[in-house]
Each structure stands twice: as structure tokens, then as C-alpha cells.
Amino acid sequence: MKVLHVPTPGMSYVGDAGRVVAGYLPPPERLAFYGGLGLAAVIGAIDWPVAAAIGVGAMIARRTGRRAGGLRSRTRRQPGSTTRT
């Protein structure tokens, strides 16, 4: 009888997969916020479309605020600096 050998992933593969997934997760404080929204939707405190809208809105606001802050800091002149024309 011929036996088919199927290789199984070792612990190094599992660790690598965990690191990849962790790279896509938000920081713990934001993860708690999103988890709280999910919990509120599950227990019925708010409807799930409202929870999703709040979560997506918070994510968009954070990204937009980060970009706007970067643009402001680049366009702001430092005191005493001169500009070349």
C-alpha cells in the first residue's frame, strides 16, 4: 500500500503567520475600541450598521487627520527661516 506523505507546517510557520497577522492589527487601545463597538452591537446596545459606521468613520478620521497633520507641518514656515524665490 502506498502512503501519501503530506508535510505539515512546523512551529516556525505558525510564528511567521502570527507576525504577519499582527502587522495588520491596530494598536491595543484601538483594538479595544473596535472590540467595544463589536460587543455593543452583539448585546444590542447599538445596531450593527451603526457600530460599523462608527468604526469606519473613526478609522477614516484617524487617517485623514494624520495626513492633514503631515501637510500642515511641511507647509508651516519655521521662525527666522527665509524662502528662496
Short mmCIF file of the C-alpha atoms (twelve columns), coordinates in Angstrom:
data_MODEL
# 
_entry.id   MODEL 
# 
loop_
_atom_site.group_PDB 
_atom_site.id 
_atom_site.type_symbol 
_atom_site.label_atom_id 
_atom_site.label_alt_id 
_atom_site.label_comp_id 
_atom_site.label_asym_id 
_atom_site.label_seq_id 
_atom_site.Cartn_x 
_atom_site.Cartn_y 
_atom_site.Cartn_z 
_atom_site.pdbx_PDB_model_num 
ATOM 1  C CA . MET A 1  0.000   0.000  0.000  1 
ATOM 2  C CA . LYS A 2  1.352   3.416  -0.949 1 
ATOM 3  C CA . VAL A 3  1.195   6.028  1.793  1 
ATOM 4  C CA . LEU A 4  0.977   9.672  0.838  1 
ATOM 5  C CA . HIS A 5  3.151   11.913 2.980  1 
ATOM 6  C CA . VAL A 6  1.668   15.374 3.484  1 
ATOM 7  C CA . PRO A 7  4.091   17.848 5.051  1 
ATOM 8  C CA . THR A 8  2.689   19.748 7.997  1 
ATOM 9  C CA . PRO A 9  3.811   23.232 8.939  1 
ATOM 10 C CA . GLY A 10 6.183   23.488 11.851 1 
ATOM 11 C CA . MET A 11 6.073   25.998 14.670 1 
ATOM 12 C CA . SER A 12 8.240   28.434 12.694 1 
ATOM 13 C CA . TYR A 13 5.490   28.719 10.080 1 
ATOM 14 C CA . VAL A 14 2.898   29.356 12.766 1 
ATOM 15 C CA . GLY A 15 5.059   32.065 14.329 1 
ATOM 16 C CA . ASP A 16 5.642   33.695 10.965 1 
ATOM 17 C CA . ALA A 17 1.919   33.702 10.237 1 
ATOM 18 C CA . GLY A 18 1.231   35.264 13.641 1 
ATOM 19 C CA . ARG A 19 3.721   38.061 12.984 1 
ATOM 20 C CA . VAL A 20 2.167   38.790 9.590  1 
ATOM 21 C CA . VAL A 21 -1.333  38.967 11.071 1 
ATOM 22 C CA . ALA A 22 -0.133  41.141 13.969 1 
ATOM 23 C CA . GLY A 23 1.295   43.595 11.446 1 
ATOM 24 C CA . TYR A 24 -2.209  44.259 10.128 1 
ATOM 25 C CA . LEU A 25 -3.869  44.718 13.525 1 
ATOM 26 C CA . PRO A 26 -4.327  48.172 15.058 1 
ATOM 27 C CA . PRO A 27 -2.575  49.078 18.317 1 
ATOM 28 C CA . PRO A 28 -4.104  47.585 21.500 1 
ATOM 29 C CA . GLU A 29 -6.010  50.748 22.512 1 
ATOM 30 C CA . ARG A 30 -7.729  50.979 19.119 1 
ATOM 31 C CA . LEU A 31 -8.325  47.245 19.077 1 
ATOM 32 C CA . ALA A 32 -10.130 47.644 22.414 1 
ATOM 33 C CA . PHE A 33 -12.235 50.465 20.914 1 
ATOM 34 C CA . TYR A 34 -13.256 48.347 17.922 1 
ATOM 35 C CA . GLY A 35 -13.873 45.361 20.189 1 
ATOM 36 C CA . GLY A 36 -16.097 47.514 22.397 1 
ATOM 37 C CA . LEU A 37 -18.082 48.605 19.362 1 
ATOM 38 C CA . GLY A 38 -18.494 44.986 18.340 1 
ATOM 39 C CA . LEU A 39 -19.560 43.989 21.835 1 
ATOM 40 C CA . ALA A 40 -22.102 46.836 21.959 1 
ATOM 41 C CA . ALA A 41 -23.544 45.605 18.652 1 
ATOM 42 C CA . VAL A 42 -23.652 41.977 19.826 1 
ATOM 43 C CA . ILE A 43 -25.505 42.757 23.067 1 
ATOM 44 C CA . GLY A 44 -27.897 45.051 21.212 1 
ATOM 45 C CA . ALA A 45 -26.895 48.383 22.756 1 
ATOM 46 C CA . ILE A 46 -26.455 49.749 19.229 1 
ATOM 47 C CA . ASP A 47 -27.383 48.315 15.854 1 
ATOM 48 C CA . TRP A 48 -24.561 46.682 13.896 1 
ATOM 49 C CA . PRO A 49 -24.753 49.148 10.953 1 
ATOM 50 C CA . VAL A 50 -24.273 52.000 13.432 1 
ATOM 51 C CA . ALA A 51 -21.301 50.236 15.031 1 
ATOM 52 C CA . ALA A 52 -19.774 49.626 11.603 1 
ATOM 53 C CA . ALA A 53 -20.292 53.250 10.594 1 
ATOM 54 C CA . ILE A 54 -18.676 54.484 13.810 1 
ATOM 55 C CA . GLY A 55 -15.718 52.149 13.353 1 
ATOM 56 C CA . VAL A 56 -15.156 53.060 9.708  1 
ATOM 57 C CA . GLY A 57 -15.647 56.761 10.464 1 
ATOM 58 C CA . ALA A 58 -13.085 56.637 13.278 1 
ATOM 59 C CA . MET A 59 -10.598 54.855 11.020 1 
ATOM 60 C CA . ILE A 60 -11.062 57.388 8.208  1 
ATOM 61 C CA . ALA A 61 -10.825 60.333 10.616 1 
ATOM 62 C CA . ARG A 62 -7.576  58.995 12.083 1 
ATOM 63 C CA . ARG A 63 -6.013  58.509 8.633  1 
ATOM 64 C CA . THR A 64 -7.237  61.885 7.356  1 
ATOM 65 C CA . GLY A 65 -6.008  63.644 10.500 1 
ATOM 66 C CA . ARG A 66 -2.594  62.034 10.165 1 
ATOM 67 C CA . ARG A 67 -2.264  63.172 6.537  1 
ATOM 68 C CA . ALA A 68 -3.518  66.690 7.270  1 
ATOM 69 C CA . GLY A 69 -1.115  66.985 10.193 1 
ATOM 70 C CA . GLY A 70 1.772   65.970 7.964  1 
ATOM 71 C CA . LEU A 71 0.793   68.502 5.341  1 
ATOM 72 C CA . ARG A 72 0.483   71.275 7.901  1 
ATOM 73 C CA . SER A 73 3.915   70.587 9.330  1 
ATOM 74 C CA . ARG A 74 5.523   70.647 5.873  1 
ATOM 75 C CA . THR A 75 3.859   73.884 4.776  1 
ATOM 76 C CA . ARG A 76 4.427   75.751 8.027  1 
ATOM 77 C CA . ARG A 77 7.483   78.003 7.977  1 
ATOM 78 C CA . GLN A 78 9.885   77.986 10.857 1 
ATOM 79 C CA . PRO A 79 10.520  81.330 12.593 1 
ATOM 80 C CA . GLY A 80 13.584  83.027 11.166 1 
ATOM 81 C CA . SER A 81 13.682  80.926 8.012  1 
ATOM 82 C CA . THR A 82 13.923  82.507 4.610  1 
ATOM 83 C CA . THR A 83 12.377  81.250 1.430  1 
ATOM 84 C CA . ARG A 84 14.093  81.331 -1.946 1 
ATOM 85 C CA . THR A 85 12.099  82.555 -4.905 1 
# 
